[in-house]
């Protein structure tokens, strides 16, 4: 957590520290046992929620800025953040004045000093997918709350953040046709129904089990073990592990799943 | 083409007209008879080439800016420009000073007045795919040349424009698994070998003819006609047309080709 004086200085003199007219919004998806959630923050004094956003330092590559913002605002480190789309039109943050007044009030800063935030910002959207049961989000100085929300039951969102989440999910659904997922989300040894559920949850649709298993195995990213898990009388499905070498190769060069 | 005085005013007082720290680069791909090309400009006095880039007006949504920039710099209208990735690090335009001096010289403007261009710009990458035989690119006031280059034999490129083209092509190759192409690129009636060639050219790989045809027909975006084209003794392949309704639906909701 940063020193409060530094934070205040950056808030008041944002144009000295940050790029103008371009910012970042991270959509942090969390998966756990057939549920897909998204991590949202509620700024102090506001009733609306936001994704995890922030500004880019003048010395910083955009991908590093995305990581730093996630770390500073939620305490999450080492996230794999994927850039998916930029959002830009002059009206996208038109209700910014209200939130800026509130930031000013709660931080004891004159709203005039925060006027730089009212500018037209093009926001670079990033998303990530993580295991939400592992994460105890902390929020940062200016947030009153930071919590996971089920993707189906989102609270009221600030600015165009509803659109940003919708577009992030659309990208994630397309991207899992071409890039492997699951290494950080499933136990080391997992069953075919478990990995199928993961894909079904993200895609929000039922998959044909056998067909999915066939496609998945054809990519080589999972390996069947000569080992079963006992889950009930007459039910002991085979266990699988990720082939980490093939998995990393697939991350780099892509796969074709066609789900 | 814009009035020269307006152009000069915008060049000198860029910060009054355009967003700071964020710009646009359009990668314009052209297809014609098994060749994939990209449209590049060579700014006056420079030996290096650039994709079709420019700045975003303070009143303009980013997608409209991309279209305007394409129109102003190449004369091309009604392009379907797809945003694919933003490029941003403080070093990406580090050789900008040289080109700015040259713009200053050729336009009779002091380099100091163009210093705003030396700032760190995050560039929003867009691409489009068009029929290059239909296009006679004109270039704009500040370009010495504007021409199509074969994707395999690119000239020296300014800034990170080589990377931008590489990433645009990577996105195009992924995207054609999910979105239909060809309507503007093929004749109204075409043969299976013709549409297969289009996909092969973009993917830069040989496809299994039958398998590709099966997948393509399964999407419903093409319809077989009861009509053949005579291309030689004993060779008269069936003709196909796009089913425009299904094609537009696929553009909106996506398809699965898995090539």
PDB file of N, CA and C in Angstrom, chain A residues 45-131:
ATOM      1  N   UNK A  45     -18.258   6.377  -0.948  1.00  0.00           N
ATOM      2  CA  UNK A  45     -19.355   7.318  -1.127  1.00  0.00           C
ATOM      3  C   UNK A  45     -20.253   7.026  -2.313  1.00  0.00           C
ATOM      4  N   UNK A  46     -19.815   6.155  -3.232  1.00  0.00           N
ATOM      5  CA  UNK A  46     -20.643   5.854  -4.411  1.00  0.00           C
ATOM      6  C   UNK A  46     -21.499   4.612  -4.174  1.00  0.00           C
ATOM      7  N   UNK A  47     -22.613   4.541  -4.911  1.00  0.00           N
ATOM      8  CA  UNK A  47     -23.431   3.322  -4.830  1.00  0.00           C
ATOM      9  C   UNK A  47     -23.118   2.406  -6.007  1.00  0.00           C
ATOM     10  N   UNK A  48     -22.491   2.961  -7.054  1.00  0.00           N
ATOM     11  CA  UNK A  48     -22.168   2.138  -8.220  1.00  0.00           C
ATOM     12  C   UNK A  48     -20.783   1.494  -8.077  1.00  0.00           C
ATOM     13  N   UNK A  49     -20.614   0.397  -8.794  1.00  0.00           N
ATOM     14  CA  UNK A  49     -19.366  -0.357  -8.726  1.00  0.00           C
ATOM     15  C   UNK A  49     -18.551  -0.161 -10.006  1.00  0.00           C
ATOM     16  N   UNK A  50     -17.252  -0.475  -9.892  1.00  0.00           N
ATOM     17  CA  UNK A  50     -16.363  -0.341 -11.052  1.00  0.00           C
ATOM     18  C   UNK A  50     -15.487  -1.581 -11.169  1.00  0.00           C
ATOM     19  N   UNK A  51     -14.995  -1.837 -12.391  1.00  0.00           N
ATOM     20  CA  UNK A  51     -13.933  -2.822 -12.518  1.00  0.00           C
ATOM     21  C   UNK A  51     -12.661  -2.167 -11.991  1.00  0.00           C
ATOM     22  N   UNK A  52     -11.578  -2.918 -12.029  1.00  0.00           N
ATOM     23  CA  UNK A  52     -10.340  -2.463 -11.386  1.00  0.00           C
ATOM     24  C   UNK A  52      -9.522  -1.586 -12.341  1.00  0.00           C
ATOM     25  N   UNK A  53      -9.749  -0.273 -12.276  1.00  0.00           N
ATOM     26  CA  UNK A  53      -9.117   0.608 -13.255  1.00  0.00           C
ATOM     27  C   UNK A  53      -8.080   1.549 -12.680  1.00  0.00           C
ATOM     28  N   UNK A  54      -7.367   2.226 -13.574  1.00  0.00           N
ATOM     29  CA  UNK A  54      -6.384   3.206 -13.119  1.00  0.00           C
ATOM     30  C   UNK A  54      -5.666   3.864 -14.291  1.00  0.00           C
ATOM     31  N   UNK A  55      -4.673   4.656 -13.947  1.00  0.00           N
ATOM     32  CA  UNK A  55      -3.952   5.445 -14.955  1.00  0.00           C
ATOM     33  C   UNK A  55      -2.569   4.861 -15.251  1.00  0.00           C
ATOM     34  N   UNK A  56      -2.009   5.257 -16.394  1.00  0.00           N
ATOM     35  CA  UNK A  56      -0.712   4.735 -16.859  1.00  0.00           C
ATOM     36  C   UNK A  56       0.381   5.760 -16.577  1.00  0.00           C
ATOM     37  N   UNK A  57       1.450   5.331 -15.904  1.00  0.00           N
ATOM     38  CA  UNK A  57       2.559   6.253 -15.648  1.00  0.00           C
ATOM     39  C   UNK A  57       3.280   6.597 -16.949  1.00  0.00           C
ATOM     40  N   UNK A  58       3.883   7.787 -16.965  1.00  0.00           N
ATOM     41  CA  UNK A  58       4.548   8.253 -18.197  1.00  0.00           C
ATOM     42  C   UNK A  58       5.748   7.406 -18.594  1.00  0.00           C
ATOM     43  N   UNK A  59       6.241   6.613 -17.643  1.00  0.00           N
ATOM     44  CA  UNK A  59       7.445   5.807 -17.896  1.00  0.00           C
ATOM     45  C   UNK A  59       7.128   4.333 -18.080  1.00  0.00           C
ATOM     46  N   UNK A  60       5.861   3.995 -18.171  1.00  0.00           N
ATOM     47  CA  UNK A  60       5.428   2.605 -18.013  1.00  0.00           C
ATOM     48  C   UNK A  60       4.837   2.015 -19.295  1.00  0.00           C
ATOM     49  N   UNK A  61       5.276   0.808 -19.693  1.00  0.00           N
ATOM     50  CA  UNK A  61       4.563   0.111 -20.773  1.00  0.00           C
ATOM     51  C   UNK A  61       3.147  -0.236 -20.304  1.00  0.00           C
ATOM     52  N   UNK A  62       2.201  -0.307 -21.207  1.00  0.00           N
ATOM     53  CA  UNK A  62       0.798  -0.497 -20.805  1.00  0.00           C
ATOM     54  C   UNK A  62       0.568  -1.817 -20.076  1.00  0.00           C
ATOM     55  N   UNK A  63       1.254  -2.895 -20.494  1.00  0.00           N
ATOM     56  CA  UNK A  63       1.029  -4.195 -19.830  1.00  0.00           C
ATOM     57  C   UNK A  63       1.488  -4.150 -18.373  1.00  0.00           C
ATOM     58  N   UNK A  64       2.573  -3.426 -18.122  1.00  0.00           N
ATOM     59  CA  UNK A  64       3.048  -3.287 -16.738  1.00  0.00           C
ATOM     60  C   UNK A  64       2.092  -2.432 -15.919  1.00  0.00           C
ATOM     61  N   UNK A  65       1.551  -1.414 -16.545  1.00  0.00           N
ATOM     62  CA  UNK A  65       0.580  -0.566 -15.853  1.00  0.00           C
ATOM     63  C   UNK A  65      -0.628  -1.404 -15.418  1.00  0.00           C
ATOM     64  N   UNK A  66      -1.092  -2.279 -16.307  1.00  0.00           N
ATOM     65  CA  UNK A  66      -2.257  -3.116 -15.986  1.00  0.00           C
ATOM     66  C   UNK A  66      -1.968  -3.979 -14.752  1.00  0.00           C
ATOM     67  N   UNK A  67      -0.774  -4.553 -14.692  1.00  0.00           N
ATOM     68  CA  UNK A  67      -0.398  -5.383 -13.537  1.00  0.00           C
ATOM     69  C   UNK A  67      -0.301  -4.562 -12.256  1.00  0.00           C
ATOM     70  N   UNK A  68       0.358  -3.416 -12.343  1.00  0.00           N
ATOM     71  CA  UNK A  68       0.517  -2.558 -11.165  1.00  0.00           C
ATOM     72  C   UNK A  68      -0.851  -2.129 -10.628  1.00  0.00           C
ATOM     73  N   UNK A  69      -1.748  -1.743 -11.530  1.00  0.00           N
ATOM     74  CA  UNK A  69      -3.081  -1.292 -11.115  1.00  0.00           C
ATOM     75  C   UNK A  69      -3.822  -2.419 -10.392  1.00  0.00           C
ATOM     76  N   UNK A  70      -3.739  -3.640 -10.939  1.00  0.00           N
ATOM     77  CA  UNK A  70      -4.393  -4.787 -10.280  1.00  0.00           C
ATOM     78  C   UNK A  70      -3.801  -4.994  -8.886  1.00  0.00           C
ATOM     79  N   UNK A  71      -2.478  -4.897  -8.791  1.00  0.00           N
ATOM     80  CA  UNK A  71      -1.792  -5.127  -7.518  1.00  0.00           C
ATOM     81  C   UNK A  71      -2.169  -4.039  -6.511  1.00  0.00           C
ATOM     82  N   UNK A  72      -2.103  -2.789  -6.936  1.00  0.00           N
ATOM     83  CA  UNK A  72      -2.386  -1.686  -6.015  1.00  0.00           C
ATOM     84  C   UNK A  72      -3.836  -1.660  -5.549  1.00  0.00           C
ATOM     85  N   UNK A  73      -4.728  -2.024  -6.426  1.00  0.00           N
ATOM     86  CA  UNK A  73      -6.141  -1.857  -6.079  1.00  0.00           C
ATOM     87  C   UNK A  73      -6.775  -3.092  -5.459  1.00  0.00           C
ATOM     88  N   UNK A  74      -6.180  -4.268  -5.689  1.00  0.00           N
ATOM     89  CA  UNK A  74      -6.804  -5.481  -5.138  1.00  0.00           C
ATOM     90  C   UNK A  74      -5.836  -6.346  -4.337  1.00  0.00           C
ATOM     91  N   UNK A  75      -4.541  -6.049  -4.394  1.00  0.00           N
ATOM     92  CA  UNK A  75      -3.569  -6.889  -3.714  1.00  0.00           C
ATOM     93  C   UNK A  75      -3.194  -8.140  -4.504  1.00  0.00           C
ATOM     94  N   UNK A  76      -3.792  -8.328  -5.696  1.00  0.00           N
ATOM     95  CA  UNK A  76      -3.488  -9.522  -6.490  1.00  0.00           C
ATOM     96  C   UNK A  76      -2.191  -9.337  -7.272  1.00  0.00           C
ATOM     97  N   UNK A  77      -1.301 -10.332  -7.177  1.00  0.00           N
ATOM     98  CA  UNK A  77      -0.039 -10.247  -7.926  1.00  0.00           C
ATOM     99  C   UNK A  77       0.032 -11.356  -8.969  1.00  0.00           C
ATOM    100  N   UNK A  78       0.978 -11.183  -9.906  1.00  0.00           N
ATOM    101  CA  UNK A  78       1.251 -12.209 -10.917  1.00  0.00           C
ATOM    102  C   UNK A  78       0.051 -12.621 -11.746  1.00  0.00           C
ATOM    103  N   UNK A  79      -0.859 -11.709 -11.983  1.00  0.00           N
ATOM    104  CA  UNK A  79      -1.992 -12.034 -12.839  1.00  0.00           C
ATOM    105  C   UNK A  79      -1.550 -12.037 -14.295  1.00  0.00           C
ATOM    106  N   UNK A  80      -2.093 -12.984 -15.067  1.00  0.00           N
ATOM    107  CA  UNK A  80      -1.883 -12.936 -16.506  1.00  0.00           C
ATOM    108  C   UNK A  80      -3.016 -12.109 -17.110  1.00  0.00           C
ATOM    109  N   UNK A  81      -2.727 -10.850 -17.394  1.00  0.00           N
ATOM    110  CA  UNK A  81      -3.751  -9.946 -17.913  1.00  0.00           C
ATOM    111  C   UNK A  81      -3.678  -9.882 -19.427  1.00  0.00           C
ATOM    112  N   UNK A  82      -4.789 -10.158 -20.070  1.00  0.00           N
ATOM    113  CA  UNK A  82      -4.824 -10.147 -21.529  1.00  0.00           C
ATOM    114  C   UNK A  82      -5.589  -8.924 -22.013  1.00  0.00           C
ATOM    115  N   UNK A  83      -4.929  -8.166 -22.857  1.00  0.00           N
ATOM    116  CA  UNK A  83      -5.579  -6.996 -23.430  1.00  0.00           C
ATOM    117  C   UNK A  83      -6.623  -7.455 -24.446  1.00  0.00           C
ATOM    118  N   UNK A  84      -7.846  -6.945 -24.384  1.00  0.00           N
ATOM    119  CA  UNK A  84      -8.860  -7.438 -25.336  1.00  0.00           C
ATOM    120  C   UNK A  84      -9.502  -6.357 -26.197  1.00  0.00           C
ATOM    121  N   UNK A  85      -9.578  -5.129 -25.731  1.00  0.00           N
ATOM    122  CA  UNK A  85     -10.260  -4.098 -26.534  1.00  0.00           C
ATOM    123  C   UNK A  85     -10.099  -2.745 -25.865  1.00  0.00           C
ATOM    124  N   UNK A  86     -10.050  -1.688 -26.672  1.00  0.00           N
ATOM    125  CA  UNK A  86     -10.021  -0.338 -26.103  1.00  0.00           C
ATOM    126  C   UNK A  86     -11.409   0.281 -26.258  1.00  0.00           C
ATOM    127  N   UNK A  87     -11.807   1.063 -25.259  1.00  0.00           N
ATOM    128  CA  UNK A  87     -13.118   1.698 -25.246  1.00  0.00           C
ATOM    129  C   UNK A  87     -12.919   3.198 -25.306  1.00  0.00           C
ATOM    130  N   UNK A  88     -13.477   3.844 -26.319  1.00  0.00           N
ATOM    131  CA  UNK A  88     -13.247   5.282 -26.401  1.00  0.00           C
ATOM    132  C   UNK A  88     -14.338   6.031 -27.115  1.00  0.00           C
ATOM    133  N   UNK A  89     -15.066   6.821 -26.378  1.00  0.00           N
ATOM    134  CA  UNK A  89     -15.883   7.866 -26.986  1.00  0.00           C
ATOM    135  C   UNK A  89     -16.055   8.963 -25.947  1.00  0.00           C
ATOM    136  N   UNK A  90     -16.295  10.195 -26.430  1.00  0.00           N
ATOM    137  CA  UNK A  90     -16.243  11.342 -25.515  1.00  0.00           C
ATOM    138  C   UNK A  90     -17.234  11.235 -24.353  1.00  0.00           C
ATOM    139  N   UNK A  91     -18.278  10.402 -24.507  1.00  0.00           N
ATOM    140  CA  UNK A  91     -19.317  10.331 -23.479  1.00  0.00           C
ATOM    141  C   UNK A  91     -19.151   9.194 -22.475  1.00  0.00           C
ATOM    142  N   UNK A  92     -18.118   8.376 -22.656  1.00  0.00           N
ATOM    143  CA  UNK A  92     -18.116   7.144 -21.856  1.00  0.00           C
ATOM    144  C   UNK A  92     -18.042   7.354 -20.346  1.00  0.00           C
ATOM    145  N   UNK A  93     -17.471   8.461 -19.910  1.00  0.00           N
ATOM    146  CA  UNK A  93     -17.406   8.691 -18.462  1.00  0.00           C
ATOM    147  C   UNK A  93     -18.159   9.962 -18.088  1.00  0.00           C
ATOM    148  N   UNK A  94     -19.306  10.177 -18.774  1.00  0.00           N
ATOM    149  CA  UNK A  94     -19.960  11.476 -18.588  1.00  0.00           C
ATOM    150  C   UNK A  94     -20.497  11.709 -17.167  1.00  0.00           C
ATOM    151  N   UNK A  95     -20.696  10.616 -16.406  1.00  0.00           N
ATOM    152  CA  UNK A  95     -21.107  10.837 -15.013  1.00  0.00           C
ATOM    153  C   UNK A  95     -19.908  10.903 -14.061  1.00  0.00           C
ATOM    154  N   UNK A  96     -18.724  11.215 -14.614  1.00  0.00           N
ATOM    155  CA  UNK A  96     -17.502  11.235 -13.798  1.00  0.00           C
ATOM    156  C   UNK A  96     -17.524  12.343 -12.744  1.00  0.00           C
ATOM    157  N   UNK A  97     -18.177  13.481 -13.073  1.00  0.00           N
ATOM    158  CA  UNK A  97     -18.136  14.629 -12.163  1.00  0.00           C
ATOM    159  C   UNK A  97     -18.608  14.250 -10.755  1.00  0.00           C
ATOM    160  N   UNK A  98     -19.681  13.464 -10.674  1.00  0.00           N
ATOM    161  CA  UNK A  98     -20.230  13.063  -9.372  1.00  0.00           C
ATOM    162  C   UNK A  98     -19.185  12.286  -8.574  1.00  0.00           C
ATOM    163  N   UNK A  99     -18.566  11.303  -9.236  1.00  0.00           N
ATOM    164  CA  UNK A  99     -17.626  10.471  -8.495  1.00  0.00           C
ATOM    165  C   UNK A  99     -16.389  11.272  -8.106  1.00  0.00           C
ATOM    166  N   UNK A 100     -16.027  12.237  -8.943  1.00  0.00           N
ATOM    167  CA  UNK A 100     -14.854  13.047  -8.611  1.00  0.00           C
ATOM    168  C   UNK A 100     -15.134  13.957  -7.419  1.00  0.00           C
ATOM    169  N   UNK A 101     -16.334  14.510  -7.369  1.00  0.00           N
ATOM    170  CA  UNK A 101     -16.698  15.296  -6.178  1.00  0.00           C
ATOM    171  C   UNK A 101     -16.595  14.449  -4.922  1.00  0.00           C
ATOM    172  N   UNK A 102     -17.040  13.200  -5.034  1.00  0.00           N
ATOM    173  CA  UNK A 102     -17.030  12.323  -3.866  1.00  0.00           C
ATOM    174  C   UNK A 102     -15.610  11.932  -3.467  1.00  0.00           C
ATOM    175  N   UNK A 103     -14.775  11.655  -4.462  1.00  0.00           N
ATOM    176  CA  UNK A 103     -13.373  11.371  -4.137  1.00  0.00           C
ATOM    177  C   UNK A 103     -12.788  12.575  -3.415  1.00  0.00           C
ATOM    178  N   UNK A 104     -13.060  13.767  -3.970  1.00  0.00           N
ATOM    179  CA  UNK A 104     -12.583  14.998  -3.352  1.00  0.00           C
ATOM    180  C   UNK A 104     -13.011  15.105  -1.898  1.00  0.00           C
ATOM    181  N   UNK A 105     -14.303  14.898  -1.652  1.00  0.00           N
ATOM    182  CA  UNK A 105     -14.825  14.992  -0.283  1.00  0.00           C
ATOM    183  C   UNK A 105     -14.155  14.003   0.657  1.00  0.00           C
ATOM    184  N   UNK A 106     -14.126  12.731   0.230  1.00  0.00           N
ATOM    185  CA  UNK A 106     -13.598  11.709   1.145  1.00  0.00           C
ATOM    186  C   UNK A 106     -12.096  11.877   1.368  1.00  0.00           C
ATOM    187  N   UNK A 107     -11.404  12.439   0.379  1.00  0.00           N
ATOM    188  CA  UNK A 107      -9.951  12.588   0.524  1.00  0.00           C
ATOM    189  C   UNK A 107      -9.559  14.005   0.956  1.00  0.00           C
ATOM    190  N   UNK A 108     -10.531  14.881   1.141  1.00  0.00           N
ATOM    191  CA  UNK A 108     -10.226  16.256   1.514  1.00  0.00           C
ATOM    192  C   UNK A 108      -9.469  17.015   0.421  1.00  0.00           C
ATOM    193  N   UNK A 109      -9.870  16.811  -0.825  1.00  0.00           N
ATOM    194  CA  UNK A 109      -9.223  17.492  -1.954  1.00  0.00           C
ATOM    195  C   UNK A 109     -10.299  18.278  -2.694  1.00  0.00           C
ATOM    196  N   UNK A 110      -9.960  19.511  -3.118  1.00  0.00           N
ATOM    197  CA  UNK A 110     -10.917  20.304  -3.890  1.00  0.00           C
ATOM    198  C   UNK A 110     -11.200  19.636  -5.238  1.00  0.00           C
ATOM    199  N   UNK A 111     -12.465  19.583  -5.623  1.00  0.00           N
ATOM    200  CA  UNK A 111     -12.844  18.917  -6.879  1.00  0.00           C
ATOM    201  C   UNK A 111     -12.086  19.511  -8.069  1.00  0.00           C
ATOM    202  N   UNK A 112     -11.780  20.841  -8.016  1.00  0.00           N
ATOM    203  CA  UNK A 112     -11.049  21.484  -9.111  1.00  0.00           C
ATOM    204  C   UNK A 112      -9.714  20.803  -9.375  1.00  0.00           C
ATOM    205  N   UNK A 113      -9.100  20.362  -8.289  1.00  0.00           N
ATOM    206  CA  UNK A 113      -7.803  19.720  -8.430  1.00  0.00           C
ATOM    207  C   UNK A 113      -7.885  18.347  -9.089  1.00  0.00           C
ATOM    208  N   UNK A 114      -9.088  17.835  -9.170  1.00  0.00           N
ATOM    209  CA  UNK A 114      -9.272  16.513  -9.777  1.00  0.00           C
ATOM    210  C   UNK A 114      -9.860  16.625 -11.183  1.00  0.00           C
ATOM    211  N   UNK A 115      -9.951  17.877 -11.667  1.00  0.00           N
ATOM    212  CA  UNK A 115     -10.610  18.108 -12.956  1.00  0.00           C
ATOM    213  C   UNK A 115      -9.942  17.331 -14.099  1.00  0.00           C
ATOM    214  N   UNK A 116      -8.649  17.051 -13.958  1.00  0.00           N
ATOM    215  CA  UNK A 116      -7.955  16.290 -15.016  1.00  0.00           C
ATOM    216  C   UNK A 116      -8.630  14.933 -15.260  1.00  0.00           C
ATOM    217  N   UNK A 117      -9.297  14.399 -14.252  1.00  0.00           N
ATOM    218  CA  UNK A 117      -9.964  13.096 -14.396  1.00  0.00           C
ATOM    219  C   UNK A 117     -11.224  13.182 -15.254  1.00  0.00           C
ATOM    220  N   UNK A 118     -11.721  14.417 -15.460  1.00  0.00           N
ATOM    221  CA  UNK A 118     -12.950  14.595 -16.237  1.00  0.00           C
ATOM    222  C   UNK A 118     -12.711  14.566 -17.743  1.00  0.00           C
ATOM    223  N   UNK A 119     -11.453  14.536 -18.108  1.00  0.00           N
ATOM    224  CA  UNK A 119     -11.095  14.534 -19.524  1.00  0.00           C
ATOM    225  C   UNK A 119     -11.635  13.267 -20.209  1.00  0.00           C
ATOM    226  N   UNK A 120     -11.593  13.277 -21.538  1.00  0.00           N
ATOM    227  CA  UNK A 120     -11.984  12.103 -22.335  1.00  0.00           C
ATOM    228  C   UNK A 120     -10.860  11.073 -22.243  1.00  0.00           C
ATOM    229  N   UNK A 121     -11.116   9.961 -21.561  1.00  0.00           N
ATOM    230  CA  UNK A 121     -10.123   8.889 -21.458  1.00  0.00           C
ATOM    231  C   UNK A 121     -10.525   7.690 -22.307  1.00  0.00           C
ATOM    232  N   UNK A 122      -9.622   7.288 -23.196  1.00  0.00           N
ATOM    233  CA  UNK A 122      -9.778   6.013 -23.893  1.00  0.00           C
ATOM    234  C   UNK A 122      -9.285   4.944 -22.927  1.00  0.00           C
ATOM    235  N   UNK A 123     -10.110   3.942 -22.649  1.00  0.00           N
ATOM    236  CA  UNK A 123      -9.669   2.945 -21.691  1.00  0.00           C
ATOM    237  C   UNK A 123      -9.282   1.636 -22.366  1.00  0.00           C
ATOM    238  N   UNK A 124      -8.089   1.145 -22.000  1.00  0.00           N
ATOM    239  CA  UNK A 124      -7.607  -0.114 -22.541  1.00  0.00           C
ATOM    240  C   UNK A 124      -8.127  -1.238 -21.646  1.00  0.00           C
ATOM    241  N   UNK A 125      -8.953  -2.121 -22.216  1.00  0.00           N
ATOM    242  CA  UNK A 125      -9.533  -3.215 -21.436  1.00  0.00           C
ATOM    243  C   UNK A 125      -8.624  -4.429 -21.398  1.00  0.00           C
ATOM    244  N   UNK A 126      -8.386  -4.928 -20.200  1.00  0.00           N
ATOM    245  CA  UNK A 126      -7.647  -6.178 -19.992  1.00  0.00           C
ATOM    246  C   UNK A 126      -8.563  -7.118 -19.221  1.00  0.00           C
ATOM    247  N   UNK A 127      -8.395  -8.429 -19.424  1.00  0.00           N
ATOM    248  CA  UNK A 127      -9.096  -9.348 -18.531  1.00  0.00           C
ATOM    249  C   UNK A 127      -8.132 -10.413 -18.021  1.00  0.00           C
ATOM    250  N   UNK A 128      -8.517 -11.059 -16.928  1.00  0.00           N
ATOM    251  CA  UNK A 128      -7.759 -12.197 -16.424  1.00  0.00           C
ATOM    252  C   UNK A 128      -8.747 -13.170 -15.820  1.00  0.00           C
ATOM    253  N   UNK A 129      -8.302 -14.421 -15.658  1.00  0.00           N
ATOM    254  CA  UNK A 129      -9.143 -15.473 -15.105  1.00  0.00           C
ATOM    255  C   UNK A 129      -8.351 -16.115 -13.984  1.00  0.00           C
ATOM    256  N   UNK A 130      -8.898 -16.133 -12.775  1.00  0.00           N
ATOM    257  CA  UNK A 130      -8.147 -16.641 -11.636  1.00  0.00           C
ATOM    258  C   UNK A 130      -9.051 -17.527 -10.764  1.00  0.00           C
ATOM    259  N   UNK A 131      -8.469 -18.184  -9.781  1.00  0.00           N
ATOM    260  CA  UNK A 131      -9.237 -19.062  -8.882  1.00  0.00           C
ATOM    261  C   UNK A 131      -9.775 -18.175  -7.767  1.00  0.00           C
TER     262      UNK A 131
END
